[in-house]
XYZ file of C-alpha atoms in Angstrom:
600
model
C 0.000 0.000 0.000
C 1.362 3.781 -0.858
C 2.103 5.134 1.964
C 1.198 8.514 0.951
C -2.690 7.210 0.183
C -2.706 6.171 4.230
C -4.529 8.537 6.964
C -4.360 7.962 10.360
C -6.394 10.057 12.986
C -8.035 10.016 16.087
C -11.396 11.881 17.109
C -11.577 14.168 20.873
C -14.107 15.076 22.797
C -16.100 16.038 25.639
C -18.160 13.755 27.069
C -21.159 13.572 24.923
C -20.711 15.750 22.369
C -21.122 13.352 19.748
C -17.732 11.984 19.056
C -19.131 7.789 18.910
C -21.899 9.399 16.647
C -19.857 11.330 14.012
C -17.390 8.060 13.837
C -20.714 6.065 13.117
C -21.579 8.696 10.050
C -18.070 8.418 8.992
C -18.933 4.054 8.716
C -22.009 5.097 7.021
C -20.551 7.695 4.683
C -18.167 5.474 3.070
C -19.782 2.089 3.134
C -17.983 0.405 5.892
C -20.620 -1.022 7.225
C -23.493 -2.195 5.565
C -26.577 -0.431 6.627
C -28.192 -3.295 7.829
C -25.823 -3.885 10.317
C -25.372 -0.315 11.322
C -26.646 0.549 14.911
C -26.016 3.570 16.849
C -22.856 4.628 18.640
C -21.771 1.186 16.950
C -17.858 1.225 18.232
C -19.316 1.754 21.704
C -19.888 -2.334 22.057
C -20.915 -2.031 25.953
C -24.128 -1.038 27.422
C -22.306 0.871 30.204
C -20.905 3.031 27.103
C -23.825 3.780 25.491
C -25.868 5.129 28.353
C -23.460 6.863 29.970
C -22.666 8.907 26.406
C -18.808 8.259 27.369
C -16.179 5.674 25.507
C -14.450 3.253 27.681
C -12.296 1.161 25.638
C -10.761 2.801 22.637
C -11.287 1.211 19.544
C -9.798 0.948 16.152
C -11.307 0.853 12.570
C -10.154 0.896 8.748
C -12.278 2.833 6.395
C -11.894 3.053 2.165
C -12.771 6.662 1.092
C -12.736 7.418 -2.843
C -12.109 10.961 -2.704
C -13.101 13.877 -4.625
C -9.074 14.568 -6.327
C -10.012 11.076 -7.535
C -7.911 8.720 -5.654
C -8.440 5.893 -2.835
C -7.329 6.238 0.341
C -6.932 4.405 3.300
C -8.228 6.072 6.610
C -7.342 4.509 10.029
C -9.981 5.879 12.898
C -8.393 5.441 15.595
C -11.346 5.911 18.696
C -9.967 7.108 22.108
C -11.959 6.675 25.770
C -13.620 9.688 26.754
C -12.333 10.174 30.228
C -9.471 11.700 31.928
C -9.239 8.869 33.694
C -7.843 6.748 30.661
C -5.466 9.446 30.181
C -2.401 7.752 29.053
C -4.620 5.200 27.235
C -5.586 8.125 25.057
C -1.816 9.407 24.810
C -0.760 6.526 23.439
C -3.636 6.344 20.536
C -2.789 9.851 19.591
C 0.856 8.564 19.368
C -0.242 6.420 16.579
C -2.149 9.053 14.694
C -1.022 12.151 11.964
C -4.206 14.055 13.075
C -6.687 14.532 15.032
C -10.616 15.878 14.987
C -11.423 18.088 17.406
C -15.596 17.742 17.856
C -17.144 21.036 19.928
C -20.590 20.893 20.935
C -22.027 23.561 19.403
C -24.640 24.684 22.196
C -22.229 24.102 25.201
C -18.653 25.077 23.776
C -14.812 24.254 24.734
C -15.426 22.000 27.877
C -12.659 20.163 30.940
C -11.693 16.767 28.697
C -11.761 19.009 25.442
C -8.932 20.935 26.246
C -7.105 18.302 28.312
C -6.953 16.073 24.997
C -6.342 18.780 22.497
C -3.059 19.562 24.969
C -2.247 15.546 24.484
C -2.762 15.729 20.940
C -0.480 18.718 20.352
C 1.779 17.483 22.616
C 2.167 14.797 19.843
C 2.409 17.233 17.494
C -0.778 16.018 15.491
C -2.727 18.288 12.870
C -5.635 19.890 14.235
C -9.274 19.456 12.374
C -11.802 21.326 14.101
C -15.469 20.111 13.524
C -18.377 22.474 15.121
C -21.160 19.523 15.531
C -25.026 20.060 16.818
C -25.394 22.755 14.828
C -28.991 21.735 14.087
C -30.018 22.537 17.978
C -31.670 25.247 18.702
C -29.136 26.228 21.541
C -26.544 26.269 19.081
C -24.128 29.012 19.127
C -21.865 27.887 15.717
C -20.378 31.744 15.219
C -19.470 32.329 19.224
C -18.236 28.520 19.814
C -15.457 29.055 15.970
C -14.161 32.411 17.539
C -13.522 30.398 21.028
C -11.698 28.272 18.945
C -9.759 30.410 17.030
C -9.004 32.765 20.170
C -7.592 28.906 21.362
C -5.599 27.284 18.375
C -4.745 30.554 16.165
C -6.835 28.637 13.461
C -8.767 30.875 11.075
C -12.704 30.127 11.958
C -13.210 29.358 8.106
C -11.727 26.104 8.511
C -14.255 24.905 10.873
C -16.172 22.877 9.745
C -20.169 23.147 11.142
C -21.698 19.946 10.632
C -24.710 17.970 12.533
C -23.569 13.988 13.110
C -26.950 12.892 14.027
C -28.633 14.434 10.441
C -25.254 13.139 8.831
C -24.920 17.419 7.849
C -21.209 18.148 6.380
C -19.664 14.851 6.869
C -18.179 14.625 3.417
C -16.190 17.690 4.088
C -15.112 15.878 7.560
C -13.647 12.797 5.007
C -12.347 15.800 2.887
C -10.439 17.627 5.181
C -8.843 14.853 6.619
C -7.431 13.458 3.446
C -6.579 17.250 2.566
C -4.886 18.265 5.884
C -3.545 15.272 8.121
C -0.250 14.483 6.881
C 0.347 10.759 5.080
C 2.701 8.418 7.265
C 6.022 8.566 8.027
C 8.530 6.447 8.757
C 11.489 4.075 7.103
C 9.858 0.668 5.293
C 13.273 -0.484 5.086
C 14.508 0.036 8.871
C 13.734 -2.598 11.450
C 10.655 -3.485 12.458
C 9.106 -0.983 15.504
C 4.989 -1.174 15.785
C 3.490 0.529 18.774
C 1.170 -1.220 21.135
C -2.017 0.935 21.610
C -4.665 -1.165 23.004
C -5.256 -5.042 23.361
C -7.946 -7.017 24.579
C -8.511 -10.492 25.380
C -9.972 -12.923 23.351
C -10.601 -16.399 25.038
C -9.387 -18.443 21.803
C -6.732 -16.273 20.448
C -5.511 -15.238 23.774
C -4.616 -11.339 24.003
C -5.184 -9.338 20.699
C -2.548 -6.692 20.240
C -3.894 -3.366 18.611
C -0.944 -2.189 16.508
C 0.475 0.878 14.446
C 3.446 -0.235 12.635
C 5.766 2.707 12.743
C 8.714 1.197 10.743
C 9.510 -1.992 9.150
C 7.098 -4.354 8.156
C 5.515 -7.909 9.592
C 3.739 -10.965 8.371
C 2.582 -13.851 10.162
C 5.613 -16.164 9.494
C 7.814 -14.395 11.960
C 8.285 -14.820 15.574
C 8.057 -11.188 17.697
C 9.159 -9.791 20.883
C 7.919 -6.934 23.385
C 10.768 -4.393 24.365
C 9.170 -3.439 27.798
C 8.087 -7.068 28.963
C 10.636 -9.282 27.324
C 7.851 -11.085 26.188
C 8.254 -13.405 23.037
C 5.856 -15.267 21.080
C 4.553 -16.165 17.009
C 1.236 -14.974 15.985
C -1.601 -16.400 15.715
C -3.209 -14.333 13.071
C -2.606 -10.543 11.928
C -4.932 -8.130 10.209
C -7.239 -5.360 9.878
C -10.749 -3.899 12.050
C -13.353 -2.861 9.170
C -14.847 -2.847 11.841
C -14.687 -6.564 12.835
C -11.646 -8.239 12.868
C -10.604 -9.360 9.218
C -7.050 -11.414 8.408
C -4.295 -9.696 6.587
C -1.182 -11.530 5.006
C 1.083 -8.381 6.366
C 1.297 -5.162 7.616
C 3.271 -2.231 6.542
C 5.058 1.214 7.967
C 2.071 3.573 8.562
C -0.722 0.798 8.767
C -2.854 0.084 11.716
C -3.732 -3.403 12.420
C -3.760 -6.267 15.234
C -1.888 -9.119 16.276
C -2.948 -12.090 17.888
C -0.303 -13.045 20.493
C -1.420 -16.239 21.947
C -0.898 -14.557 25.635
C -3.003 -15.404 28.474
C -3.247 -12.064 30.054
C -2.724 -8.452 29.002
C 0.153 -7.594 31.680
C 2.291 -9.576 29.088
C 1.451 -7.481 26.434
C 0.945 -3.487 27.826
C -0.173 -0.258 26.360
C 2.792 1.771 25.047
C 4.911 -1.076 24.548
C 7.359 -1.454 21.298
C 6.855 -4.592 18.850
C 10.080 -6.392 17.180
C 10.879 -8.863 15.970
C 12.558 -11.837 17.845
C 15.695 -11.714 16.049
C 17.602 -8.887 14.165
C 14.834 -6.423 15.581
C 15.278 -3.087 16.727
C 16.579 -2.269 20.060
C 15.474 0.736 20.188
C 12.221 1.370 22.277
C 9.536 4.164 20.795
C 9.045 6.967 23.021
C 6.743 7.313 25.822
C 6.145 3.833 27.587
C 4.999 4.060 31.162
C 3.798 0.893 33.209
C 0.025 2.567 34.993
C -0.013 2.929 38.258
C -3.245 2.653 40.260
C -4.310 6.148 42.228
C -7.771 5.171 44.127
C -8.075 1.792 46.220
C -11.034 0.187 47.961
C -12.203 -2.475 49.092
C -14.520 -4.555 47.534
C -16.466 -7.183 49.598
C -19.022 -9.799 48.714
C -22.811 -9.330 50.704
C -22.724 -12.850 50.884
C -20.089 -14.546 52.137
C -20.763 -17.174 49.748
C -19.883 -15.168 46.660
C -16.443 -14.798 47.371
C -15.051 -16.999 44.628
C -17.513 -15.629 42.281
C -16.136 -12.311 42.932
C -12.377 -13.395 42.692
C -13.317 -14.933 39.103
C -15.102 -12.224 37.593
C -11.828 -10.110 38.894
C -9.687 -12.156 37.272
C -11.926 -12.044 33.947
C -12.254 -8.178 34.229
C -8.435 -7.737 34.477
C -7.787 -10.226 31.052
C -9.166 -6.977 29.504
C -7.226 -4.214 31.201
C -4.363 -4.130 32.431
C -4.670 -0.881 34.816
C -7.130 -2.915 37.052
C -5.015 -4.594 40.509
C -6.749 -6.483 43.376
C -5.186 -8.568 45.915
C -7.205 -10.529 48.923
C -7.960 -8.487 52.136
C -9.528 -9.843 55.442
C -11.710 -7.493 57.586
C -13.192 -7.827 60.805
C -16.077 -6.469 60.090
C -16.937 -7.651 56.817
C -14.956 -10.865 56.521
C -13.063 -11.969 52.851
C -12.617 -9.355 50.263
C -10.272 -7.538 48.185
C -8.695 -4.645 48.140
C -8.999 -3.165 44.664
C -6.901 -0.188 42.191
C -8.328 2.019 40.009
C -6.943 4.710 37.704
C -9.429 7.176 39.063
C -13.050 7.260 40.665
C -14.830 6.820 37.456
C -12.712 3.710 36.624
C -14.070 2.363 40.208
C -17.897 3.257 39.415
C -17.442 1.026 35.882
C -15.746 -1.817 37.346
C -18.552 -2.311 39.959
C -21.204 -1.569 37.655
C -19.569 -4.437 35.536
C -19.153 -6.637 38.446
C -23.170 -6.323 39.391
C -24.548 -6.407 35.849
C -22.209 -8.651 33.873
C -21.329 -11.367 36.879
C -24.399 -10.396 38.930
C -22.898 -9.823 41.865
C -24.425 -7.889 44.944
C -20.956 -5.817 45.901
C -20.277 -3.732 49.165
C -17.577 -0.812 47.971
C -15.452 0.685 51.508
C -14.838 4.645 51.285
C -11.708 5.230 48.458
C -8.615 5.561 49.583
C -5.364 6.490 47.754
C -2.079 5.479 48.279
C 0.292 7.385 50.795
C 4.001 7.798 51.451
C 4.980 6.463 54.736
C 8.648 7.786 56.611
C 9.865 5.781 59.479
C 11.944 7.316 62.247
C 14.662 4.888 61.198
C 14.586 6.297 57.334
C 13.045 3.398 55.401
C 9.870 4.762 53.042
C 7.019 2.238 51.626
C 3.409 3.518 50.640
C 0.015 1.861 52.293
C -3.185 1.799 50.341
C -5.564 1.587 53.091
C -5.627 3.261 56.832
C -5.512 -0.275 58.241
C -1.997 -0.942 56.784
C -0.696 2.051 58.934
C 1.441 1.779 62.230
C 1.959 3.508 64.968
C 2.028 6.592 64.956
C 5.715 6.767 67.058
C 6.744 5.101 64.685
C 6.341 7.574 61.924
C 7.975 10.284 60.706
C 5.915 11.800 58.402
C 3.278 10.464 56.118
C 2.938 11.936 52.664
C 0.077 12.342 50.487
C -0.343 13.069 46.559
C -1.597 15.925 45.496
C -3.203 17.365 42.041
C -3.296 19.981 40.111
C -7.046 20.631 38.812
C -8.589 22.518 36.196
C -12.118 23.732 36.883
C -13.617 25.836 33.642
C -17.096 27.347 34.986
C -19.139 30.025 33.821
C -17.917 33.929 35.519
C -20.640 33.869 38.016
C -19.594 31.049 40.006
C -15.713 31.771 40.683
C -16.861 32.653 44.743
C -18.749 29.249 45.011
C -16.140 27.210 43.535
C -13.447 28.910 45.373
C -15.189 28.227 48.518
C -15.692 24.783 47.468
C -11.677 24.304 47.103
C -10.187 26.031 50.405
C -12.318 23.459 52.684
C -10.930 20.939 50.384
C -7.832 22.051 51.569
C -6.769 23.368 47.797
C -4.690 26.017 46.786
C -4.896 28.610 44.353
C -2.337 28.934 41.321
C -4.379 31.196 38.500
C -7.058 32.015 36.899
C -7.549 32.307 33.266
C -10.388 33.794 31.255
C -11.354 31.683 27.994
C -13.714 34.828 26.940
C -16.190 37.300 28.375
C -18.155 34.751 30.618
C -15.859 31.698 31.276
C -12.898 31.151 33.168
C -10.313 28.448 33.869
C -9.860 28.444 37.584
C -6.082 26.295 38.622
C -5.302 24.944 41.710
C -3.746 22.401 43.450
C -5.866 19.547 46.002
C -4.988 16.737 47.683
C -6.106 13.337 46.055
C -7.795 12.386 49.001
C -10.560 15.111 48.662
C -11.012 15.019 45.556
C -11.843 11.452 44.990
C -15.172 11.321 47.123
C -17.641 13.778 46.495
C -15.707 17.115 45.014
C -17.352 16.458 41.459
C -20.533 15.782 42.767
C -20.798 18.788 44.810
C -18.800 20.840 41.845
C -21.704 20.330 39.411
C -23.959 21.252 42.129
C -22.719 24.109 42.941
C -22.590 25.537 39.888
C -25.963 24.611 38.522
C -24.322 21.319 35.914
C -22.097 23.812 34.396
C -18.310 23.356 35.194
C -16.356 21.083 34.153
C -12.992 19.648 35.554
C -9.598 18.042 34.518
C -7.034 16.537 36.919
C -3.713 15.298 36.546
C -0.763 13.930 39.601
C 1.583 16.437 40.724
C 3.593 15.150 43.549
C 4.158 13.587 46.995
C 3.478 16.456 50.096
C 4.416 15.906 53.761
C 1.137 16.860 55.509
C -0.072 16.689 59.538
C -2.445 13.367 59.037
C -3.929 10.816 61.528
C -5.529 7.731 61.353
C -9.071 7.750 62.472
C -10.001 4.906 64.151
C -14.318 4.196 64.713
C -14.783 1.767 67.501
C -18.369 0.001 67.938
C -18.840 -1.394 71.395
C -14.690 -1.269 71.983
C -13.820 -3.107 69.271
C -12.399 -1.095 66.340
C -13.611 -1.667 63.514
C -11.325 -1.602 60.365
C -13.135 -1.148 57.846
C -14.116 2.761 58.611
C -11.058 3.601 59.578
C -9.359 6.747 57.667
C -6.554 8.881 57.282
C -7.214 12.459 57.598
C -5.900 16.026 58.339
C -5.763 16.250 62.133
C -7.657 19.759 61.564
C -10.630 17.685 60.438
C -10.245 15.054 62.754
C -12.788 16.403 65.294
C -15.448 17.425 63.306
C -15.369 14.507 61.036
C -15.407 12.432 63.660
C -18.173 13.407 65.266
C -20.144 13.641 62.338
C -19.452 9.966 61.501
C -20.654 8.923 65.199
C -23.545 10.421 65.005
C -24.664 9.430 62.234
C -23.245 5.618 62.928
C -25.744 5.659 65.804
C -28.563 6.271 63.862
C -27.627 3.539 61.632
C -26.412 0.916 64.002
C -29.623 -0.787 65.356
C -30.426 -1.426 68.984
C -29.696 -4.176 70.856
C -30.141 -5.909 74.731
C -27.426 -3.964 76.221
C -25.566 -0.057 75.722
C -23.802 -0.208 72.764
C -21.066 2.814 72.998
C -19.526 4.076 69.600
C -16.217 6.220 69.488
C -13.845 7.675 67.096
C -10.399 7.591 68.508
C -7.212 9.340 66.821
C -4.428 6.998 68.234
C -5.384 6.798 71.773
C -7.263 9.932 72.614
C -11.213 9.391 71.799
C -12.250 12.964 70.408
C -16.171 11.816 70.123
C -18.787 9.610 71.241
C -22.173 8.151 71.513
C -24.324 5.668 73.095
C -26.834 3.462 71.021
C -29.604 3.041 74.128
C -30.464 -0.626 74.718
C -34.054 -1.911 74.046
C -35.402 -2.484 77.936
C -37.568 -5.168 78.383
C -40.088 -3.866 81.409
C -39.203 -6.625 83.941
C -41.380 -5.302 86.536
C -44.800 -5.318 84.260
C -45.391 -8.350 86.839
C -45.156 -6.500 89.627
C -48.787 -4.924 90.268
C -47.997 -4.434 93.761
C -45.757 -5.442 96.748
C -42.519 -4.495 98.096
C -40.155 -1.929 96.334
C -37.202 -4.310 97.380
C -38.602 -7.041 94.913
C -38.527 -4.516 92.098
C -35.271 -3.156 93.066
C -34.019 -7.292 93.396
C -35.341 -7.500 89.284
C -33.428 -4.696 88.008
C -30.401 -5.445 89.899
C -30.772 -9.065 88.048
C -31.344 -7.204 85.090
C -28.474 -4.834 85.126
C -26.603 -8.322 85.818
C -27.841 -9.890 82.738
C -27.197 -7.013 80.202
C -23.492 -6.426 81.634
C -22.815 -10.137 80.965
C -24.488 -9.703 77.141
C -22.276 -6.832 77.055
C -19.055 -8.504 77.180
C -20.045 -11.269 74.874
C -21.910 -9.794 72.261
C -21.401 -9.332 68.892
C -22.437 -5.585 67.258
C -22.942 -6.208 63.468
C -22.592 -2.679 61.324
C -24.835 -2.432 58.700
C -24.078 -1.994 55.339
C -25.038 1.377 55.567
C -22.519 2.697 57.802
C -20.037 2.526 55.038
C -21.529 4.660 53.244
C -21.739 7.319 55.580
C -18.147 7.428 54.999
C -18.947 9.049 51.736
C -21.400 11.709 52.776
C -19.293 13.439 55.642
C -18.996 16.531 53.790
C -22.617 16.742 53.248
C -24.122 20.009 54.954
């Protein structure tokens, strides 16, 4: 194939505004798929992703577009999740892209993930198409939303294209512009073989299927390959091409995207990012970029019935065949017996995983608070990181305990800079700068701990300002900060599963917020059942769960007021010794508490 007839380019996005539905009109446009098989938001294969208007796994397709200078080309679409979450997942598709299509909702403008991608994609130095879509709403702005985007890229708003995926409005000039103005493929035919690794999934008879761009070099299915970054080496099972299902190729050349079968058994073999050689006489040289993900949230996942616990273990183990980024090991709690104690890239990553685990393995799941992962010192100089409050020691022990922080990127409408700001100093942020995208929005920066960001900041963000900002977050480093472990005890016994580690400046009030609203949760019993939170070995709050009394002297209708006083004595007797031996059980409920603390 001509190299110079190849295009390669991804499509970003905002959530939901109508990137999985312009990629279906591009299918359409130039017969891809056949219209009886065509269905809506068709690269979008799970039902989480099509409700939630957001693309989880990136996909990749091959499209055949005769254009109108007469010639056939070849155009790669190369789909990218939707979330910041899957940010490196996306960096790595744009690395195997010329070009990329920048879709603006027309009615709602430049929004959080819109800018965080187009910084990714010029980062890889990729040519910029903007498309202006939903311009058939009657909200739309087209005019206002170009000169944002000129004021933003410097390009001239005449080569914006307006177009309206759903009534399949302007997408021939889409197909146009992207044969006209994404470069063809570079790279050296000749030169060693280098293909970079930008998705895989697993396929139960093929084992892991490698999603490829072949950067230099060329391979066929008669030669045996390696991975640089794993050291992993194996012969394929079958190569080809997605049009949009998976269809056999003899060979692949320099600027083609493709897939490999590798035969693997799981996808930590064969990573994101990686570099694919051959075996022998390959190239040594890695491509640029690699990074193994690292999990930032943890929690704990735990079975409501005991007796699901294997379930839960295999649909784990299923869940991670398919990506990579997802870590669990097993955890014990007192409280809620086996579990494990799951990573996630980010909170949105944690809400699909247990939406998978319910739906696709029916599963009824209890999810501890989120935790992230902190930097412990020792007094003798050793350093290790924890990923949940039970794994810390004591405190003499310590010399100071570090937590990650962020830097964020709210963009809001003018009016609600005071709200937002508000929002951020009790979340313990710090301000950096504000920046003003035009007349009514700004870009507000600061930097937050993880730790408060990762339970309800987004929630109460939207709230505040009425659905309208949006927000962007990326890691910015390790900070010494003054944090405790607080400890909830339930009738003396502490129990470890709503244990967390917080500023000591919140310690009091979050602590007494959690026991009172554990004793309105925690039901009543026989005896007294006395709940504390406890920082170390100072309690800072309490409260008493009253006993349920039977009336003893209901008997009595008259008589001596020594035979009373004998009956309560006995029964004072009888609820010390239920005291000592009985079991408190915490209701599911109480964990979630945890995540409404900050709730006014």
């Amino acid at each position: 194939m001509n190299r110079e007839r190849i295009r390669n380019f991804s499509i970003i996005a905002h959530i939901d505004h109508g990137k999985s539905t312009l990629a279906d009109r591009l299918l359409q446009l130039t017969n891809t798929v056949a219209e009886r098989n065509m269905q809506e938001q068709l690269l979008d294969s799970m039902d989480l992703e099509r409700e939630r208007g957001v693309t989880i796994k990136a996909s990749a397709v091959r499209m055949e577009y005769h254009a109108k200078d007469g010639e056939d080309y070849i155009i790669n679409l190369i789909d990218t999740p939707g979330h910041v979450d899957f940010n490196y997942e996306v960096s790595r598709a744009m690395q195997s892209c010329e070009g990329a299509i920048l879709v603006v909702d027309a009615s709602q403008g430049i929004e959080a993930q819109t800018l965080a991608n187009l910084y990714l994609a010029l980062e890889q130095d990729l040519e910029i198409v903007p498309v202006i879509n939903k311009i058939d709403l009657p909200s739309a702005r087209p005019k206002e939303v170009a000169k944002e985007l000129e004021d933003l890229l410097g390009i001239s708003a005449d080569l914006m294209i307006p177009i309206s995926a759903k009534q399949g409005v302007g997408i021939e000039e889409v197909l146009e512009a992207i044969v006209q103005r994404v470069p063809h493929p570079k790279g050296d035919p000749a030169a060693p073989l280098r293909a970079l690794v930008f998705d895989s999934h697993y396929d139960s008879y093929k084992g892991v299927i490698a999603y490829i761009r072949v950067i230099d070099g060329k391979l066929d299915k008669r030669s045996a390959f390696r991975l640089l970054a794993t050291g992993a080496k194996f012969e394929p099972v079958e190569i080809g091409v997605f049009s949009p299902v998976m269809r056999t190729a003899d060979s692949l050349e320099a600027g083609e995207v493709g897939y490999v079968a590798t035969g693997f058994k799981t996808v930590s073999e064969c990573r994101v990012g990686d570099t694919l050689t051959f075996a022998v006489g390959g190239s040594d040289e890695a491509l640029p970029g690699y990074a193994k993900v690292k999990p930032m949230v943890f929690a704990g996942f735990y079975p409501t019935d005991n007796d699901d616990y294997g379930n839960l273990r295999d649909a784990l183990e299923k869940l991670q065949l398919n990506d990579a980024s997802l870590v669990y090991e097993p955890e014990t709690s007192q409280a809620l017996n086996f579990g494990f104690r799951v990573g996630f890239l980010g909170l949105f990553h944690m809400e699909i995983i247990q939406e998978r685990l319910e739906r696709e393995y029916d599963l009824d799941i209890l999810a501890t608070a989120p935790s992230v992962e902190y930097e412990i010192v020792q007094r003798g100089g050793d350093t290790y990181r924890i990923d949940s409050p039970a794994q810390l020691p004591d405190e003499n022990t310590i010399e100071e305990i570090r937590e990650p922080w962020m830097k964020i990127q709210i963009y809001a409408p003018q009016e609600f800079i005071g709200p937002i700001m508000d929002l951020v100093i009790k979340k313990r942020g710090e301000y950096i700068t504000t920046e003003y995208l035009d007349t009514t929005r700004v870009m507000l920066h600061y930097h937050i701990p993880l730790s408060e960001v990762i339970v309800d900041f987004f929630d109460r963000l939207k709230s505040l300002t009425k659905g309208y900002a949006s927000m962007d977050y990326q890691f910015d480093e390790y900070r010494p900060g003054d944090l405790v472990k607080l400890d909830v005890l339930v009738n003396n016994e502490p129990v470890d599963a709503l244990a967390m580690i917080i500023h000591r400046d919140d310690a009091y009030h979050k602590g007494q917020k959690l026991v009172s609203k554990l004793k309105e949760l925690i039901p009543r019993q026989m005896f007294v059942i006395p709940i504390q939170a406890a920082v170390g070995k100072k309690i800072i709050s309490r409260a008493n769960v009253s006993a349920i009394r039977k009336d003893v002297l209901a008997k009595c209708y008259g008589g001596d007021i020594s035979r009373k006083k004998k009956l309560l004595e006995k029964q004072k007797k009888g609820k010390k010794r239920m005291k000592m031996v009985g079991e408190v059980e915490v209701p599911q409920e109480a964990f979630m508490a945890l995540l409404k603390l900050d709730e006014e």
